[in-house]
XYZ file of N, CA and C in Angstrom:
765
model
N 6.758 -16.735 25.579
C 7.305 -18.076 25.414
C 8.047 -18.155 24.085
N 9.262 -18.712 24.126
C 10.073 -18.808 22.919
C 9.498 -19.859 21.976
N 9.502 -19.539 20.682
C 9.017 -20.472 19.668
C 10.149 -21.241 19.007
N 11.396 -20.965 19.388
C 12.520 -21.680 18.812
C 12.600 -23.096 19.363
N 13.028 -24.041 18.543
C 13.128 -25.435 19.021
C 14.267 -25.602 20.019
N 14.171 -26.634 20.829
C 15.259 -26.943 21.762
C 16.386 -27.628 21.002
N 17.599 -27.291 21.373
C 18.766 -27.867 20.701
C 19.757 -28.372 21.745
N 20.481 -29.422 21.377
C 21.586 -29.972 22.156
C 21.210 -30.217 23.615
N 21.908 -29.555 24.563
C 21.707 -29.832 25.995
C 20.354 -29.355 26.508
N 19.614 -28.562 25.739
C 18.295 -28.101 26.179
C 17.237 -29.192 26.039
N 17.537 -30.243 25.319
C 16.586 -31.346 25.137
C 16.615 -32.196 26.402
N 15.443 -32.373 27.027
C 15.360 -33.062 28.318
C 14.458 -34.289 28.233
N 14.806 -35.262 27.428
C 14.057 -36.517 27.315
C 15.066 -37.667 27.335
N 14.646 -38.854 27.761
C 15.602 -39.968 27.836
C 16.027 -40.501 26.477
N 15.133 -40.488 25.480
C 15.456 -41.003 24.152
C 14.722 -40.204 23.097
N 15.242 -40.257 21.870
C 14.676 -39.493 20.757
C 14.656 -40.362 19.514
N 13.789 -39.983 18.572
C 13.798 -40.609 17.246
C 14.712 -39.757 16.369
N 15.828 -40.263 15.988
C 16.879 -39.480 15.357
C 16.797 -39.560 13.836
N 16.986 -38.405 13.206
C 17.066 -38.267 11.757
C 18.461 -37.765 11.421
N 19.137 -38.416 10.471
C 20.502 -38.058 10.136
C 20.608 -36.773 9.350
N 21.833 -36.314 9.059
C 22.045 -35.053 8.342
C 21.448 -35.036 6.948
N 21.387 -36.187 6.300
C 20.847 -36.259 4.939
C 19.389 -36.666 4.909
N 18.744 -36.741 6.075
C 17.345 -37.112 6.151
C 17.105 -38.586 6.361
N 18.162 -39.354 6.540
C 17.991 -40.800 6.752
C 17.494 -41.066 8.172
N 16.710 -42.124 8.315
C 16.143 -42.493 9.599
C 17.152 -43.361 10.358
N 17.613 -42.836 11.504
C 18.541 -43.594 12.339
C 17.793 -44.496 13.296
N 16.622 -44.024 13.781
C 15.820 -44.816 14.699
C 15.786 -44.206 16.075
N 15.224 -44.924 17.023
C 15.110 -44.450 18.401
C 16.406 -44.770 19.130
N 17.031 -43.709 19.635
C 18.315 -43.858 20.326
C 18.274 -43.061 21.616
N 19.106 -43.406 22.608
C 19.185 -42.603 23.832
C 19.682 -41.193 23.508
N 19.315 -40.259 24.344
C 19.700 -38.873 24.122
C 21.219 -38.720 24.132
N 21.882 -39.425 25.027
C 23.342 -39.326 25.095
C 23.985 -39.789 23.793
N 23.442 -40.849 23.188
C 23.978 -41.340 21.931
C 23.752 -40.316 20.816
N 22.564 -39.669 20.789
C 22.283 -38.658 19.774
C 23.232 -37.472 19.903
N 23.504 -37.022 21.136
C 24.430 -35.910 21.346
C 25.856 -36.298 20.930
N 26.223 -37.553 21.156
C 27.546 -38.024 20.752
C 27.688 -38.000 19.236
N 26.632 -38.438 18.522
C 26.672 -38.399 17.060
C 26.744 -36.960 16.553
N 26.043 -36.046 17.230
C 26.087 -34.643 16.824
C 27.505 -34.087 16.944
N 28.220 -34.466 17.993
C 29.594 -33.996 18.141
C 30.504 -34.605 17.081
N 30.259 -35.854 16.710
C 31.082 -36.501 15.689
C 30.922 -35.824 14.333
N 29.693 -35.436 13.991
C 29.423 -34.782 12.700
C 29.669 -33.271 12.756
N 29.990 -32.755 13.959
C 30.154 -31.311 14.159
C 28.875 -30.565 13.776
N 27.742 -31.086 14.218
C 26.430 -30.507 13.943
C 25.674 -30.317 15.255
N 24.455 -29.795 15.155
C 23.579 -29.603 16.314
C 22.483 -30.647 16.304
N 22.051 -31.025 17.498
C 20.891 -31.897 17.647
C 19.683 -31.004 17.872
N 18.764 -30.964 16.911
C 17.635 -30.031 16.941
C 16.345 -30.825 17.068
N 15.499 -30.430 18.026
C 14.199 -31.075 18.232
C 13.205 -30.493 17.225
N 12.774 -31.279 16.242
C 11.907 -30.794 15.172
C 10.448 -31.167 15.392
N 10.163 -32.132 16.248
C 8.777 -32.520 16.546
C 8.702 -32.860 18.022
N 8.426 -31.827 18.845
C 8.456 -32.017 20.297
C 7.260 -32.801 20.803
N 6.143 -32.814 20.070
C 4.929 -33.478 20.552
C 4.902 -34.965 20.234
N 5.843 -35.425 19.405
C 5.886 -36.848 19.074
C 6.389 -37.644 20.275
N 6.086 -38.940 20.266
C 6.524 -39.820 21.347
C 7.267 -41.014 20.762
N 8.609 -41.031 20.896
C 9.467 -40.011 21.491
C 9.652 -38.822 20.543
N 10.157 -37.669 21.035
C 10.358 -36.497 20.159
C 11.316 -36.811 19.020
N 11.063 -36.150 17.878
C 11.903 -36.344 16.698
C 12.984 -35.265 16.700
N 14.219 -35.686 16.556
C 15.344 -34.768 16.505
C 16.151 -35.021 15.236
N 16.794 -33.971 14.756
C 17.567 -34.072 13.520
C 18.944 -33.458 13.720
N 19.921 -34.050 13.046
C 21.275 -33.515 13.055
C 21.399 -32.491 11.934
N 21.733 -31.224 12.296
C 21.837 -30.158 11.292
C 22.700 -29.032 11.822
N 23.090 -28.146 10.897
C 23.778 -26.898 11.273
C 22.688 -25.877 11.589
N 22.423 -25.682 12.883
C 21.271 -24.860 13.269
C 21.456 -23.406 12.881
N 22.681 -22.872 12.960
C 22.918 -21.476 12.557
C 22.623 -21.262 11.082
N 23.068 -22.181 10.243
C 22.792 -22.093 8.809
C 21.305 -22.241 8.538
N 20.649 -23.134 9.291
C 19.215 -23.344 9.126
C 18.429 -22.072 9.460
N 18.794 -21.384 10.545
C 18.098 -20.151 10.920
C 18.317 -19.065 9.873
N 19.529 -18.979 9.338
C 19.817 -17.960 8.330
C 18.984 -18.203 7.061
N 18.938 -19.440 6.594
C 18.161 -19.765 5.392
C 16.675 -19.523 5.625
N 16.181 -19.829 6.822
C 14.766 -19.590 7.125
C 14.455 -18.106 7.134
N 15.365 -17.286 7.663
C 15.155 -15.835 7.678
C 15.143 -15.276 6.265
N 16.032 -15.778 5.390
C 16.067 -15.313 4.008
C 14.779 -15.688 3.273
N 14.257 -16.886 3.518
C 13.001 -17.303 2.881
C 11.834 -16.435 3.357
N 11.809 -16.147 4.656
C 10.734 -15.297 5.180
C 10.829 -13.881 4.616
N 12.047 -13.382 4.469
C 12.227 -12.039 3.907
C 11.777 -11.992 2.454
N 12.098 -13.027 1.691
C 11.678 -13.067 0.292
C 10.163 -13.183 0.176
N 9.555 -13.936 1.096
C 8.096 -14.068 1.082
C 7.422 -12.735 1.385
N 7.967 -11.973 2.341
C 7.402 -10.654 2.651
C 7.604 -9.698 1.483
N 8.725 -9.855 0.784
C 9.003 -8.970 -0.345
C 8.002 -9.181 -1.469
N 7.597 -10.427 -1.677
C 6.659 -10.746 -2.753
C 5.204 -10.661 -2.312
N 4.971 -10.367 -1.034
C 3.603 -10.289 -0.539
C 2.936 -9.013 -1.034
N 1.727 -9.161 -1.513
C 0.993 -8.022 -2.065
C -0.061 -7.552 -1.067
N -0.105 -6.253 -0.825
C -1.098 -5.654 0.061
C -2.074 -4.835 -0.780
N -3.347 -5.021 -0.513
C -4.366 -4.272 -1.235
C -4.382 -2.828 -0.743
N -4.155 -1.905 -1.654
C -4.100 -0.486 -1.315
C -5.156 0.249 -2.131
N -5.899 1.125 -1.474
C -6.904 1.934 -2.154
C -6.433 3.386 -2.140
N -6.077 3.878 -3.296
C -5.696 5.281 -3.439
C -6.965 6.122 -3.619
N -6.859 7.406 -3.375
C -8.007 8.298 -3.530
C -7.611 9.503 -4.359
N -8.507 9.878 -5.260
C -8.301 11.056 -6.086
C -9.578 11.881 -6.040
N -9.451 13.187 -5.745
C -10.595 14.075 -5.617
C -10.652 15.024 -6.806
N -11.860 15.228 -7.324
C -12.066 16.124 -8.453
C -13.263 17.018 -8.175
N -13.347 18.106 -8.930
C -14.494 19.017 -8.907
C -15.323 18.812 -10.161
N -16.619 19.033 -10.099
C -17.451 18.850 -11.302
C -16.999 19.715 -12.477
N -16.545 20.942 -12.204
C -16.111 21.851 -13.264
C -14.585 21.985 -13.242
N -13.904 20.855 -13.321
C -12.454 20.848 -13.240
C -11.844 21.379 -14.527
N -10.715 22.067 -14.392
C -9.996 22.592 -15.550
C -9.409 21.434 -16.370
N -9.378 21.540 -17.710
C -8.832 20.446 -18.546
C -7.415 20.048 -18.167
N -6.557 21.032 -17.857
C -5.182 20.697 -17.479
C -5.148 19.930 -16.159
N -5.955 20.366 -15.191
C -6.006 19.662 -13.915
C -6.565 18.253 -14.099
N -7.520 18.108 -14.995
C -8.082 16.776 -15.257
C -7.010 15.839 -15.811
N -6.206 16.336 -16.747
C -5.146 15.501 -17.320
C -4.127 15.111 -16.258
N -3.814 16.045 -15.354
C -2.854 15.732 -14.287
C -3.404 14.657 -13.357
N -4.656 14.813 -12.945
C -5.256 13.830 -12.034
C -5.434 12.491 -12.727
N -5.777 12.519 -13.995
C -5.914 11.265 -14.737
C -4.573 10.551 -14.816
N -3.480 11.311 -14.947
C -2.157 10.704 -14.962
C -1.845 9.974 -13.670
N -2.259 10.549 -12.537
C -2.061 9.878 -11.254
C -2.892 8.599 -11.177
N -4.128 8.651 -11.664
C -4.974 7.457 -11.663
C -4.349 6.365 -12.516
N -3.800 6.742 -13.671
C -3.143 5.773 -14.549
C -1.960 5.128 -13.821
N -1.181 5.935 -13.107
C -0.030 5.393 -12.391
C -0.453 4.434 -11.280
N -1.516 4.787 -10.558
C -1.997 3.906 -9.488
C -2.467 2.569 -10.054
N -3.202 2.613 -11.160
C -3.698 1.379 -11.755
C -2.556 0.523 -12.289
N -1.535 1.156 -12.840
C -0.378 0.399 -13.319
C 0.349 -0.288 -12.171
N 0.293 0.307 -10.984
C 0.921 -0.285 -9.807
C 0.074 -1.396 -9.195
N -1.132 -1.625 -9.768
C -1.996 -2.673 -9.251
C -2.852 -2.254 -8.084
N -3.006 -0.950 -7.852
C -3.805 -0.448 -6.736
C -5.200 -0.042 -7.205
N -6.150 -0.142 -6.297
C -7.486 0.375 -6.555
C -7.490 1.884 -6.360
N -8.415 2.557 -7.038
C -8.489 4.012 -6.948
C -9.928 4.409 -6.633
N -10.091 5.189 -5.569
C -11.389 5.739 -5.195
C -11.475 7.162 -5.734
N -12.403 7.384 -6.663
C -12.579 8.698 -7.267
C -13.734 9.404 -6.556
N -13.469 10.590 -6.056
C -14.477 11.358 -5.324
C -14.728 12.675 -6.038
N -15.972 12.911 -6.418
C -16.388 14.198 -6.981
C -16.990 15.013 -5.848
N -16.420 16.178 -5.564
C -16.879 17.012 -4.453
C -17.736 18.153 -4.983
N -18.980 18.180 -4.542
C -19.908 19.239 -4.933
C -19.906 20.337 -3.875
N -20.018 21.563 -4.365
C -19.994 22.700 -3.445
C -21.063 23.703 -3.855
N -21.826 24.139 -2.858
C -22.835 25.163 -3.106
C -23.912 24.682 -4.076
N -24.136 25.451 -5.146
C -25.187 25.127 -6.120
C -24.858 23.894 -6.945
N -23.612 23.451 -6.922
C -23.244 22.264 -7.690
C -23.992 21.019 -7.213
N -24.491 21.041 -5.985
C -25.210 19.878 -5.458
C -26.503 19.613 -6.225
N -27.039 20.623 -6.868
C -28.277 20.434 -7.639
C -28.002 19.904 -9.034
N -26.727 19.689 -9.402
C -26.368 19.188 -10.723
C -25.521 17.918 -10.602
N -26.086 16.824 -10.055
C -25.282 15.601 -9.901
C -24.883 14.981 -11.227
N -25.606 15.314 -12.303
C -25.263 14.734 -13.603
C -23.883 15.180 -14.079
N -23.425 16.362 -13.616
C -22.087 16.816 -13.996
C -21.019 15.866 -13.451
N -21.172 15.482 -12.200
C -20.227 14.549 -11.610
C -20.309 13.172 -12.231
N -21.530 12.734 -12.549
C -21.700 11.411 -13.162
C -21.022 11.357 -14.521
N -21.184 12.397 -15.325
C -20.555 12.420 -16.650
C -19.036 12.464 -16.536
N -18.519 13.193 -15.523
C -17.072 13.267 -15.341
C -16.499 11.907 -14.946
N -17.200 11.185 -14.087
C -16.740 9.859 -13.690
C -16.779 8.889 -14.866
N -17.834 8.969 -15.679
C -17.919 8.107 -16.851
C -16.789 8.413 -17.831
N -16.474 9.689 -17.976
C -15.375 10.078 -18.875
C -14.046 9.507 -18.391
N -13.793 9.608 -17.088
C -12.547 9.094 -16.541
C -12.469 7.574 -16.679
N -13.588 6.885 -16.438
C -13.603 5.423 -16.582
C -13.312 5.013 -18.022
N -13.842 5.762 -18.994
C -13.567 5.457 -20.402
C -12.109 5.727 -20.764
N -11.519 6.763 -20.170
C -10.136 7.112 -20.497
C -9.132 6.084 -19.981
N -9.470 5.376 -18.895
C -8.526 4.417 -18.302
C -9.029 2.988 -18.409
N -9.938 2.710 -19.349
C -10.519 1.382 -19.443
C -9.496 0.315 -19.818
N -8.369 0.706 -20.450
C -7.334 -0.273 -20.791
C -6.565 -0.738 -19.563
N -6.582 0.050 -18.486
C -5.830 -0.285 -17.282
C -6.706 -0.735 -16.123
N -7.961 -0.306 -16.111
C -8.833 -0.643 -14.992
C -10.285 -0.719 -15.398
N -11.101 -1.156 -14.467
C -12.532 -1.314 -14.700
C -13.289 -0.699 -13.519
N -14.566 -0.442 -13.736
C -15.405 0.155 -12.689
C -15.814 -0.945 -11.721
N -15.227 -0.928 -10.560
C -15.545 -1.939 -9.544
C -16.791 -1.552 -8.755
N -16.953 -0.263 -8.510
C -18.133 0.239 -7.806
C -18.687 1.416 -8.602
N -19.911 1.287 -9.063
C -20.516 2.314 -9.905
C -20.691 3.623 -9.140
N -20.770 4.752 -9.856
C -20.926 6.041 -9.176
C -22.188 6.083 -8.326
N -22.055 6.586 -7.114
C -23.198 6.733 -6.221
C -23.017 7.983 -5.367
N -24.137 8.599 -5.050
C -24.131 9.833 -4.276
C -23.949 9.514 -2.800
N -23.057 10.252 -2.150
C -22.800 10.079 -0.728
C -22.735 11.462 -0.089
N -23.902 11.995 0.253
C -23.957 13.326 0.830
C -23.577 14.380 -0.197
N -22.550 15.154 0.093
C -22.087 16.207 -0.817
C -21.104 15.675 -1.854
N -20.812 14.371 -1.819
C -19.841 13.779 -2.729
C -20.480 12.699 -3.591
N -19.829 12.386 -4.701
C -20.179 11.255 -5.544
C -18.932 10.398 -5.690
N -19.062 9.081 -5.451
C -17.906 8.192 -5.322
C -17.990 7.069 -6.350
N -16.845 6.745 -6.928
C -16.695 5.600 -7.823
C -15.348 4.935 -7.526
N -15.298 3.611 -7.602
C -14.072 2.871 -7.330
C -13.638 2.153 -8.603
N -12.366 2.347 -8.980
C -11.782 1.686 -10.140
C -10.844 0.588 -9.662
N -10.947 -0.584 -10.288
C -10.064 -1.702 -9.973
C -9.107 -1.965 -11.119
N -7.869 -2.372 -10.832
C -6.885 -2.603 -11.896
C -7.093 -3.954 -12.581
N -6.804 -4.011 -13.880
C -6.809 -5.293 -14.589
C -5.634 -6.153 -14.151
N -4.526 -5.509 -13.817
C -3.299 -6.226 -13.469
C -3.272 -6.491 -11.967
N -2.874 -7.705 -11.598
C -2.766 -8.040 -10.193
C -1.582 -7.315 -9.559
N -1.675 -7.140 -8.235
C -0.629 -6.421 -7.517
C 0.721 -7.128 -7.636
N 0.711 -8.460 -7.551
C 1.968 -9.205 -7.626
C 2.615 -9.038 -8.992
N 1.807 -9.032 -10.058
C 2.353 -8.849 -11.396
C 2.944 -7.452 -11.551
N 2.240 -6.449 -11.034
C 2.754 -5.079 -11.120
C 4.060 -4.927 -10.348
N 4.151 -5.559 -9.173
C 5.372 -5.479 -8.387
C 6.528 -6.161 -9.106
N 6.257 -7.313 -9.733
C 7.317 -8.014 -10.456
C 7.809 -7.187 -11.643
N 6.886 -6.565 -12.373
C 7.282 -5.729 -13.504
C 8.063 -4.505 -13.035
N 7.642 -3.913 -11.918
C 8.352 -2.742 -11.397
C 9.780 -3.109 -10.980
N 9.943 -4.277 -10.329
C 11.290 -4.695 -9.943
C 12.152 -4.978 -11.162
N 11.568 -5.626 -12.189
C 12.330 -5.908 -13.401
C 12.760 -4.616 -14.091
N 11.854 -3.628 -14.126
C 12.193 -2.340 -14.735
C 13.277 -1.633 -13.941
N 13.182 -1.686 -12.611
C 14.205 -1.040 -11.776
C 15.566 -1.712 -11.967
N 15.577 -3.037 -12.052
C 16.841 -3.748 -12.272
C 17.429 -3.400 -13.633
N 16.552 -3.289 -14.649
C 17.035 -2.944 -15.988
C 17.627 -1.536 -16.004
N 16.974 -0.593 -15.317
C 17.500 0.770 -15.257
C 18.829 0.812 -14.515
N 18.929 0.027 -13.437
C 20.169 0.003 -12.671
C 21.309 -0.556 -13.507
N 21.031 -1.655 -14.244
C 22.054 -2.244 -15.088
C 22.447 -1.289 -16.212
N 21.445 -0.574 -16.739
C 21.736 0.374 -17.827
C 22.608 1.527 -17.327
N 22.338 2.012 -16.118
C 23.139 3.108 -15.579
C 24.558 2.670 -15.245
N 24.693 1.437 -14.779
C 26.028 0.954 -14.454
C 26.875 0.751 -15.699
N 26.247 0.387 -16.832
C 26.997 0.119 -18.039
C 26.913 1.204 -19.078
N 26.359 2.400 -18.711
C 26.208 3.450 -19.702
C 27.528 4.173 -19.950
N 27.593 4.813 -21.067
C 28.769 5.595 -21.438
C 28.649 6.993 -20.853
N 29.766 7.759 -20.782
C 29.685 9.123 -20.224
C 28.707 10.012 -20.961
N 28.516 9.781 -22.256
C 27.596 10.628 -23.006
C 26.146 10.409 -22.662
N 25.841 9.272 -22.000
C 24.448 8.973 -21.659
C 24.072 9.475 -20.278
N 24.996 10.120 -19.564
C 24.687 10.639 -18.223
C 23.605 11.704 -18.268
N 23.608 12.519 -19.317
C 22.613 13.593 -19.419
C 21.214 13.018 -19.536
N 21.059 11.934 -20.305
C 19.740 11.311 -20.452
C 19.260 10.747 -19.121
N 20.181 10.105 -18.385
C 19.790 9.563 -17.081
C 19.416 10.670 -16.111
N 20.195 11.788 -16.140
C 19.875 12.903 -15.258
C 18.518 13.513 -15.590
N 18.194 13.595 -16.883
C 16.893 14.134 -17.273
C 15.772 13.209 -16.817
N 16.024 11.899 -16.840
C 15.011 10.956 -16.360
C 14.784 11.125 -14.862
N 15.885 11.318 -14.103
C 15.734 11.570 -12.664
C 14.969 12.863 -12.419
N 15.205 13.874 -13.255
C 14.511 15.142 -13.104
C 13.016 14.978 -13.348
N 12.651 14.171 -14.345
C 11.236 13.935 -14.616
C 10.565 13.212 -13.449
N 11.259 12.238 -12.853
C 10.693 11.547 -11.702
C 10.487 12.507 -10.537
N 11.465 13.410 -10.321
C 11.312 14.395 -9.243
C 10.145 15.338 -9.509
N 9.948 15.705 -10.787
C 8.830 16.573 -11.126
C 7.500 15.870 -10.864
N 7.426 14.568 -11.157
C 6.200 13.824 -10.882
C 5.895 13.819 -9.395
N 6.931 13.612 -8.569
C 6.708 13.634 -7.122
C 6.253 15.014 -6.652
N 6.823 16.072 -7.258
C 6.414 17.431 -6.890
C 4.963 17.680 -7.269
N 4.546 17.216 -8.444
C 3.160 17.393 -8.864
C 2.215 16.657 -7.928
N 2.616 15.474 -7.497
C 1.758 14.722 -6.585
C 1.612 15.459 -5.260
N 2.700 16.041 -4.745
C 2.605 16.796 -3.498
C 1.735 18.034 -3.670
N 1.795 18.676 -4.855
C 0.937 19.833 -5.108
C -0.527 19.416 -5.153
N -0.819 18.244 -5.697
C -2.197 17.761 -5.723
C -2.708 17.518 -4.316
N -1.848 16.996 -3.441
C -2.265 16.788 -2.054
C -2.598 18.116 -1.392
N -1.762 19.129 -1.630
C -2.037 20.453 -1.060
C -3.338 21.028 -1.616
N -3.571 20.800 -2.920
C -4.814 21.288 -3.527
C -6.035 20.610 -2.917
N -5.924 19.302 -2.660
C -7.036 18.582 -2.048
C -7.317 19.110 -0.649
N -6.260 19.422 0.117
C -6.476 19.964 1.457
C -7.150 21.328 1.393
N -6.757 22.151 0.419
C -7.390 23.457 0.260
C -8.865 23.310 -0.102
N -9.164 22.347 -0.986
C -10.553 22.126 -1.381
C -11.386 21.619 -0.207
N -10.801 20.734 0.618
C -11.519 20.246 1.794
C -11.827 21.390 2.756
N -10.871 22.306 2.930
C -11.095 23.444 3.813
C -12.195 24.347 3.276
N -12.191 24.575 1.958
C -13.236 25.407 1.361
C -14.601 24.750 1.498
N -14.638 23.435 1.335
C -15.909 22.717 1.476
C -16.439 22.816 2.893
N -15.539 22.690 3.885
C -15.966 22.811 5.277
C -16.476 24.213 5.588
N -15.840 25.238 5.012
C -16.298 26.605 5.221
C -17.669 26.832 4.595
N -17.897 26.255 3.392
C -19.212 26.393 2.761
C -20.292 25.711 3.580
N -19.970 24.519 4.103
C -20.959 23.812 4.915
C -21.299 24.600 6.170
N -20.280 25.194 6.792
C -20.536 25.992 7.994
C -21.365 27.226 7.663
N -21.108 27.839 6.490
C -21.859 29.032 6.106
C -23.322 28.701 5.827
N -23.575 27.500 5.266
C -24.961 27.125 4.965
C -25.756 26.810 6.213
N -25.082 26.265 7.248
C -25.807 25.882 8.459
C -26.073 27.057 9.386
N -25.286 28.108 9.267
C -25.476 29.270 10.133
C -26.604 30.145 9.583
N -27.606 30.361 10.386
C -28.727 31.227 9.982
C -28.392 32.670 10.306
N -28.683 33.579 9.401
C -28.377 34.994 9.691
C -29.225 35.512 10.840
N -28.554 36.200 11.737
C -29.268 36.733 12.901
C -30.103 37.940 12.489
N -31.323 37.964 12.997
C -32.219 39.088 12.691
C -31.735 40.332 13.405
N -31.812 41.432 12.695
C -31.347 42.696 13.276
C -32.307 43.150 14.370
N -31.785 43.501 15.498
C -32.619 43.925 16.623
C -33.166 45.320 16.361
N -34.465 45.587 16.675
C -35.034 46.918 16.444
C -34.376 47.956 17.343
N -34.153 49.102 16.759
C -33.521 50.189 17.499
C -34.615 51.056 18.119
N -34.527 51.200 19.436
C -35.535 51.994 20.142
C -35.233 53.473 19.954
N -36.285 54.209 19.589
C -36.151 55.651 19.423
C -36.352 56.334 20.776
N -35.521 57.250 21.111
C -35.697 57.941 22.408
C -36.983 58.760 22.428
N -37.655 58.693 23.507
C -38.916 59.465 23.648
C -38.605 60.944 23.703
N -39.490 61.714 23.044
C -39.278 63.160 23.009
C -39.565 63.768 24.389
N -38.689 64.591 24.762
C -38.846 65.228 26.091
C -40.000 66.234 26.032
N -40.833 66.181 27.012
C -41.969 67.121 27.039
C -41.480 68.516 27.397
N -42.035 69.451 26.709
C -41.635 70.833 26.930
C -42.554 71.464 27.988
N -41.941 72.264 28.823
C -42.723 72.946 29.892
C -43.641 74.003 29.323
N -44.760 74.111 29.908
C -45.693 75.136 29.445
C -45.126 76.507 29.729
């Protein structure tokens, strides 16, 4: 069923309560009179309240009205904030360089106004040392305390330990700042001198490197998940006992 209002000849009532182009109340008039006024003003007769008795109709430019409504809806969707939970996986004995890289991703997620789920994955004997994961999570929370807070404290979940960080900045604020920064960069590039092209190109190169590092982290996480699954399968499989080998009976010698 169409949700668009009835306009002009689609209106099938004997009389309507008419509203003028500027919002003035014309009153209850026959439908034919309302259509005549619409032709005089070169506008459309639009039914704005079909359930009223009689229905309320207004004189307007319906094409312009639909266009403005679509633009408002588009702007509302653009400013709408969706709650996103990013995930970052670490090992209890992570390398310092890898820790700095992963922490950089967490910082970027929090600046964007997203929540971050931190997962410490234990493997093999590491499961007997949960304090290693707890200390690592506490360290990460302290390193990013200016951007986020601990929304869910560290807790053990099977072979993993999980903590959730929430951003101090709201998603809408982060989106507005990101758009303002993008507009400023665009204006700067449009008005830059030829000598500043190298700086802009280097900035684009750094952004591409960040995207490459993020893709490498995803590949690393997939490799770690595969290794964890292999370890779990190895622990559940019991070694098969070796079957005893039967010795052939000695042949009796003839007397």
